[in-house]
Short mmCIF file of N, CA and C in Angstrom, two decimals:
data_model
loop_
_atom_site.label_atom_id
_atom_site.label_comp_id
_atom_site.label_asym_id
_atom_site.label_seq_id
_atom_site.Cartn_x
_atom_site.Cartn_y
_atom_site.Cartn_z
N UNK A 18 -16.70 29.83 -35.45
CA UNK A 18 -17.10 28.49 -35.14
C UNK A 18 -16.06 27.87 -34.20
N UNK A 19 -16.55 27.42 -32.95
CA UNK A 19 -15.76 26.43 -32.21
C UNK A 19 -15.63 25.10 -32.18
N UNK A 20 -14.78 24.67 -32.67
CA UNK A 20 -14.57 22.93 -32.54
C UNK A 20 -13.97 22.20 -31.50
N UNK A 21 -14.72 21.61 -30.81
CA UNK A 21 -14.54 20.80 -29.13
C UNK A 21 -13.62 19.81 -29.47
N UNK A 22 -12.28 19.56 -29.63
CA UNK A 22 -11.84 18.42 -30.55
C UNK A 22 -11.46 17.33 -28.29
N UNK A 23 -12.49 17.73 -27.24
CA UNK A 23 -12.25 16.62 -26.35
C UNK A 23 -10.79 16.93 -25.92
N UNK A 24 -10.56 16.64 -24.69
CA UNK A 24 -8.77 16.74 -23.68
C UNK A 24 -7.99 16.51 -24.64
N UNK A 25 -6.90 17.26 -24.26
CA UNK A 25 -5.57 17.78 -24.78
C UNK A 25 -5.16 16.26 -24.05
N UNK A 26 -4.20 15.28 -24.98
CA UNK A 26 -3.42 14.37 -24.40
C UNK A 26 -2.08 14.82 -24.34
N UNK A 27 -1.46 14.54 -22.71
CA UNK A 27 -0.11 15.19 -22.66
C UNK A 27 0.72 14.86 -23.95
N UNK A 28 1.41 15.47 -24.53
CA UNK A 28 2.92 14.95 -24.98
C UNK A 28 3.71 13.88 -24.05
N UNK A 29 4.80 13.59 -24.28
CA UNK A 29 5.21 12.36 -23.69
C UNK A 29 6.30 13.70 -22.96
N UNK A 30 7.26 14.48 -22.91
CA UNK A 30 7.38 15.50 -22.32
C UNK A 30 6.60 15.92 -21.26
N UNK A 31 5.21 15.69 -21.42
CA UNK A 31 4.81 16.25 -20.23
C UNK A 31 3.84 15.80 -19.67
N UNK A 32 3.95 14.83 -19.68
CA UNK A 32 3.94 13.28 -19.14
C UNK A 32 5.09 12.91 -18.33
N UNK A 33 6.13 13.19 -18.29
CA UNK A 33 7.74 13.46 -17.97
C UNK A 33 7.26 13.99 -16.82
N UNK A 34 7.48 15.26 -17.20
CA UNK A 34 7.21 16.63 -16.05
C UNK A 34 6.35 16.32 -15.01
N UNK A 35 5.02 15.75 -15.54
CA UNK A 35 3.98 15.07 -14.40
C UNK A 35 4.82 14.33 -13.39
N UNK A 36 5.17 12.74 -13.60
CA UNK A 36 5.83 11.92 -13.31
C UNK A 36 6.68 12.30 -11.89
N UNK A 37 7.38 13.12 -12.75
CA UNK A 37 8.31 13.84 -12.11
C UNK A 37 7.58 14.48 -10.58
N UNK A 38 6.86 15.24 -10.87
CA UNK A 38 6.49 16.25 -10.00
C UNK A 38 5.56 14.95 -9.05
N UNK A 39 5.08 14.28 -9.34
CA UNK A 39 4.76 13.16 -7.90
C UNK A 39 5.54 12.88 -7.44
N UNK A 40 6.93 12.16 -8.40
CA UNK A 40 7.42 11.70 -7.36
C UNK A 40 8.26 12.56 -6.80
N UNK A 41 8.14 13.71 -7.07
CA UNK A 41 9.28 14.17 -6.10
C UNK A 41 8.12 14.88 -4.88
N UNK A 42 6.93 15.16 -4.76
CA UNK A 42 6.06 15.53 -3.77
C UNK A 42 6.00 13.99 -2.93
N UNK A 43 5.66 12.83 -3.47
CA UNK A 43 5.86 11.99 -2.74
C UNK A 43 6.99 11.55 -2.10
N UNK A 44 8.34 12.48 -2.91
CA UNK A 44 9.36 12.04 -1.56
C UNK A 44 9.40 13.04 -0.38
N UNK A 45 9.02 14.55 -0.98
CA UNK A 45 8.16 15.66 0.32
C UNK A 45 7.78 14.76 1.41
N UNK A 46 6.76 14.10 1.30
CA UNK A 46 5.53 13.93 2.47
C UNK A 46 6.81 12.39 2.98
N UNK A 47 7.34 11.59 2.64
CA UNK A 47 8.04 10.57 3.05
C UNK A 47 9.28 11.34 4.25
N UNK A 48 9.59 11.91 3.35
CA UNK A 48 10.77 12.73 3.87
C UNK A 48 10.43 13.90 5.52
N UNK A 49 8.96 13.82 5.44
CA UNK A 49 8.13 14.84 6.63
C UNK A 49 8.17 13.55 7.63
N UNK A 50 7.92 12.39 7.63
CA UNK A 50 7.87 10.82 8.15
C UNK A 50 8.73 10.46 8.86
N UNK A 51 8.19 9.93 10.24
CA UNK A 51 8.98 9.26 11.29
C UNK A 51 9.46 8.06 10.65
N UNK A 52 10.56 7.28 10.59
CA UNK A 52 11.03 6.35 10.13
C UNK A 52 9.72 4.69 9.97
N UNK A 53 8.74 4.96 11.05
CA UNK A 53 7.83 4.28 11.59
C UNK A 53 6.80 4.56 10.78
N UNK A 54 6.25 5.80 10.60
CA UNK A 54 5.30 6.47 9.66
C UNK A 54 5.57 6.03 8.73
N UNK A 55 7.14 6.26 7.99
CA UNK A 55 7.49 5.97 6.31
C UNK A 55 7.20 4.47 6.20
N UNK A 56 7.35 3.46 7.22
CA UNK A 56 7.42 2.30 6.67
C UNK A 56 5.72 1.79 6.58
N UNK A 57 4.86 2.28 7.39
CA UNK A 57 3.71 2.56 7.47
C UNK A 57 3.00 3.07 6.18
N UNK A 58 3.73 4.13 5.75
CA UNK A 58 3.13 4.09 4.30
C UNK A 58 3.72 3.48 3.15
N UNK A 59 4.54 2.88 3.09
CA UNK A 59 4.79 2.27 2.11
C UNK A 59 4.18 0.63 2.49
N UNK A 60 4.01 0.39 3.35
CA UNK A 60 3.26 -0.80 3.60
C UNK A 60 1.70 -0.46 3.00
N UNK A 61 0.96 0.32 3.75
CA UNK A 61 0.13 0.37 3.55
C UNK A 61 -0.06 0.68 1.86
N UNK A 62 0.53 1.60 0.99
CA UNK A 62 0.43 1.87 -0.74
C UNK A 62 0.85 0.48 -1.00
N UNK A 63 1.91 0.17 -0.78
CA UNK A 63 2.50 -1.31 -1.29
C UNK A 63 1.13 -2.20 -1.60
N UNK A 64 0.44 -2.57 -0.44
CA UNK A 64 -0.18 -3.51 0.32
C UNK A 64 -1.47 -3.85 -0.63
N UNK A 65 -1.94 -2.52 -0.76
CA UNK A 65 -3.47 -1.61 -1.09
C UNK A 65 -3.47 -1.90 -2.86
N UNK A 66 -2.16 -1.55 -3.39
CA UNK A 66 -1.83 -1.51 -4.66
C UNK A 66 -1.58 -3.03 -5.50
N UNK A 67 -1.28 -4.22 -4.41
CA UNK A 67 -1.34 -5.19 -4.78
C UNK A 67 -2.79 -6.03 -4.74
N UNK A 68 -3.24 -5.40 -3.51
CA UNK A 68 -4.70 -6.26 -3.32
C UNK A 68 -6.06 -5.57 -3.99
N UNK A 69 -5.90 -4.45 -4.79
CA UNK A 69 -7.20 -3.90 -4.88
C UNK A 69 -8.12 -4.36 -5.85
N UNK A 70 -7.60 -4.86 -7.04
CA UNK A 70 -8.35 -5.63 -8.00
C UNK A 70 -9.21 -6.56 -6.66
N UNK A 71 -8.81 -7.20 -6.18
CA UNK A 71 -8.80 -8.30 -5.44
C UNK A 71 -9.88 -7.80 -4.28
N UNK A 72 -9.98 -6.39 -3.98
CA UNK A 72 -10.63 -5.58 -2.68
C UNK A 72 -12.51 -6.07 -3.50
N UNK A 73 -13.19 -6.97 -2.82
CA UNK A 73 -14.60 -6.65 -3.09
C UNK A 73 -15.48 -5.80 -2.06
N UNK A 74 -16.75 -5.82 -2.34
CA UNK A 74 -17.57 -5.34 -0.96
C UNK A 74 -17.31 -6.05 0.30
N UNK A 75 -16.76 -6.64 0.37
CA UNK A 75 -17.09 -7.12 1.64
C UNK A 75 -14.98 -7.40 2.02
N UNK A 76 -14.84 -6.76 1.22
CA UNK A 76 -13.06 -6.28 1.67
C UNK A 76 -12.49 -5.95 2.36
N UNK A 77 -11.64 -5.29 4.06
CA UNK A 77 -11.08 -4.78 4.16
C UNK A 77 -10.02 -4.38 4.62
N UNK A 78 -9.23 -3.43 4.64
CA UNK A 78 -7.68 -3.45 4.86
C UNK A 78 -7.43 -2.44 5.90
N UNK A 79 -6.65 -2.95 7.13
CA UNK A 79 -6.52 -2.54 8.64
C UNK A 79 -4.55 -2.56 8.36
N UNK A 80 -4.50 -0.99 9.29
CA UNK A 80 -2.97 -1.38 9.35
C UNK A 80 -2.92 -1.56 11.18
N UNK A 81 -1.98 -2.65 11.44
CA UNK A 81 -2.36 -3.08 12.86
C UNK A 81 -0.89 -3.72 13.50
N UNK A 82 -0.34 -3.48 14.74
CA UNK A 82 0.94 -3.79 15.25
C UNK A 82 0.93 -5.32 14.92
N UNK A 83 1.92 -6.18 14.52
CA UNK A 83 1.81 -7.77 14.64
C UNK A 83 3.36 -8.10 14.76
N UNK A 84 3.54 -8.54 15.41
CA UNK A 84 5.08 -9.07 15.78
C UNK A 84 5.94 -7.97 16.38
N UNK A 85 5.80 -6.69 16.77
CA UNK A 85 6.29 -5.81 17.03
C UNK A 85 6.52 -4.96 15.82
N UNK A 86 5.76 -5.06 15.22
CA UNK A 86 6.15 -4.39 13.74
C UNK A 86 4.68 -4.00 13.02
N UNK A 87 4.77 -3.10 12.04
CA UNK A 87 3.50 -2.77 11.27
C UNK A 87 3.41 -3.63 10.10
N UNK A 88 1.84 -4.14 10.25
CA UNK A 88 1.47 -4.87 8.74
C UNK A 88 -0.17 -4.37 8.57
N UNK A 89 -0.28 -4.75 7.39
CA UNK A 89 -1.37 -4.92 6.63
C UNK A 89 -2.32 -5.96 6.53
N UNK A 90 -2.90 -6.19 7.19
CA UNK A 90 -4.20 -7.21 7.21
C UNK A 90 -5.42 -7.11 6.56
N UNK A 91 -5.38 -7.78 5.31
CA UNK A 91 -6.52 -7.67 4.51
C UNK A 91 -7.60 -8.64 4.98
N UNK A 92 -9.04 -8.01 5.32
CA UNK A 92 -10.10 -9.35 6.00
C UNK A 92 -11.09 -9.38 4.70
N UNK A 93 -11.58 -10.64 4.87
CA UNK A 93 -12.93 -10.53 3.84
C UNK A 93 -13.65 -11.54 4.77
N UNK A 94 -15.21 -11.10 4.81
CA UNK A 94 -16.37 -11.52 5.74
C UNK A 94 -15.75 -11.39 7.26
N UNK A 95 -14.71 -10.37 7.69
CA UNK A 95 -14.69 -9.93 8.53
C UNK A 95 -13.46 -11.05 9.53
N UNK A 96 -12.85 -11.81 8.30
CA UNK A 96 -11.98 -12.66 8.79
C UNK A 96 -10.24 -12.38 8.08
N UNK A 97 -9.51 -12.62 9.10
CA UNK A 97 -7.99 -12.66 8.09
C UNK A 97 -7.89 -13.34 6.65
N UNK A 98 -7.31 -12.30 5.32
CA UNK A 98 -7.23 -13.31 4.34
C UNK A 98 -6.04 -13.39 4.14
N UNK A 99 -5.17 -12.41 4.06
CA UNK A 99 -3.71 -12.04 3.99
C UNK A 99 -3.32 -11.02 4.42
N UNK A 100 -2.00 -11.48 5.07
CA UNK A 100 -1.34 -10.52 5.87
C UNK A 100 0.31 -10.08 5.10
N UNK A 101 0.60 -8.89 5.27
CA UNK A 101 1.90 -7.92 4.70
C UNK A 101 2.14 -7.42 5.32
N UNK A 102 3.44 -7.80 5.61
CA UNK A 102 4.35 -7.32 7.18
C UNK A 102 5.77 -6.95 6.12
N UNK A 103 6.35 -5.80 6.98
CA UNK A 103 7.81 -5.41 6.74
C UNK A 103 8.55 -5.62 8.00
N UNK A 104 9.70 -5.87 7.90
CA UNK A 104 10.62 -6.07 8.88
C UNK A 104 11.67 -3.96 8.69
N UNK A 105 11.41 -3.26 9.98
CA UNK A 105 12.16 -2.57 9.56
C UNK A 105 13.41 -2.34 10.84
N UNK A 106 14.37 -2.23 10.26
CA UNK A 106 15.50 -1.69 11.07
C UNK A 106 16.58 -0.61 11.01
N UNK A 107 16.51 0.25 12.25
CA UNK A 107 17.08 1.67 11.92
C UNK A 107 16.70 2.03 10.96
N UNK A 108 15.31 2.08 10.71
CA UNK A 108 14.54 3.66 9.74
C UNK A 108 14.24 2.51 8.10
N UNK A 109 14.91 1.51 7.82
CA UNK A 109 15.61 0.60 6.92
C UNK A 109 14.32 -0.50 6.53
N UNK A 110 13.33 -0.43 5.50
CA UNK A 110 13.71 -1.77 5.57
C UNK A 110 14.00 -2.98 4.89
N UNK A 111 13.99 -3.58 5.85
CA UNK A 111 14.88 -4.91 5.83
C UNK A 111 14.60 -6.03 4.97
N UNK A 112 12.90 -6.20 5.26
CA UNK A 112 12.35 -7.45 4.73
C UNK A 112 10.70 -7.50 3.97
N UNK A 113 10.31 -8.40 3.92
CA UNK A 113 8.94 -7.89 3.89
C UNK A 113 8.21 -9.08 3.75
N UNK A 114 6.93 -9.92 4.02
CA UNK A 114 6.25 -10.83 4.19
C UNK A 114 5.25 -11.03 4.00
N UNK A 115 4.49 -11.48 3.24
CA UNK A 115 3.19 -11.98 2.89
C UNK A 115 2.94 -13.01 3.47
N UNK A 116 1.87 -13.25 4.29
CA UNK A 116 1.66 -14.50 4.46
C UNK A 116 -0.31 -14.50 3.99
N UNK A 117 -0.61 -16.00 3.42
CA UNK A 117 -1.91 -16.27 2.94
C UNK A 117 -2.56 -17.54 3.81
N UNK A 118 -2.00 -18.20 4.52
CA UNK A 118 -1.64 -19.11 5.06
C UNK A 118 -2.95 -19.42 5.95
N UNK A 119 -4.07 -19.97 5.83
CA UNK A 119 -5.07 -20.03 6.38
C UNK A 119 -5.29 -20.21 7.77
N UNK A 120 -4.08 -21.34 7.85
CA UNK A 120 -4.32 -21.80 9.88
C UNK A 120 -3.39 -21.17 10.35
N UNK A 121 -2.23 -20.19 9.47
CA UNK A 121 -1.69 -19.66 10.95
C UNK A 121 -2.65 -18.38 10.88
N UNK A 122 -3.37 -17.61 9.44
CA UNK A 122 -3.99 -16.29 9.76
C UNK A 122 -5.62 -16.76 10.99
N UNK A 123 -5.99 -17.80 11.26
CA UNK A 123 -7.04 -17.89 12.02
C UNK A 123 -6.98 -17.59 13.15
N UNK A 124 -5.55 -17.91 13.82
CA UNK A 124 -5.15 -17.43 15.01
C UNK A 124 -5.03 -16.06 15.31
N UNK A 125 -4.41 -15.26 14.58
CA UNK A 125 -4.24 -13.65 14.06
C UNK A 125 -4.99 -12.76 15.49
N UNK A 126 -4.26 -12.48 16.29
CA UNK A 126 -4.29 -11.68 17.51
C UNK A 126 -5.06 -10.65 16.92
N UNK A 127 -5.86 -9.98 16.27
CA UNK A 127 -5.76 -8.68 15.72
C UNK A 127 -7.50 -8.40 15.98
N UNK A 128 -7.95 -7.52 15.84
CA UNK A 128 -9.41 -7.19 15.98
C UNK A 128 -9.93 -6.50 14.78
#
């Protein structure tokens, strides 16, 4: 007789080991990354990871040059809702910016 007792839940050990093994593949693929690229993806996961509850149908998220720098422009009905900008310097970065700000995102150079 076989009893289906449903997925094996990790141990907390190996749950560990998991953990582990992302993040160290996610420092792989960072570590493969033009200083420009890396800040690019951490903008973009950063960005994505804060707004997605928040992402409906009619959501979406563009990564796009703005100030000489890479950000995240989230649109809904095809308009700016918030924007996430990093400041980076020498590979570094520096800063980072949200803005929600209705009349300056209307202006928003971006397509």
């Amino acid at each position: 007789m076989v009893t289906d007792f449903g997925p094996v839940v990790p141990d907390t050990a190996e749950r560990a080991v998991l953990a582990d093994s992302v993040s160290l593949a996610v420092l792989v693929v960072l570590e493969s990354l033009s200083p420009l690229e890396r800040a690019v993806f951490v903008l973009r996961e950063a960005f994505l990871f804060a707004v997605a509850r928040d992402l409906g149908p009619d959501g979406e998220v563009r990564i796009v040059e703005l100030n000489g720098g890479p950000a995240a422009v989230y649109f809904v009905e095809g308009r700016p809702d918030t924007v996430f900008q990093i400041e980076v310097s020498q590979g570094v970065i520096q800063c980072a910016y949200i803005i929600r700000n209705p009349d300056k995102l209307s202006g928003l150079p971006v397509a």
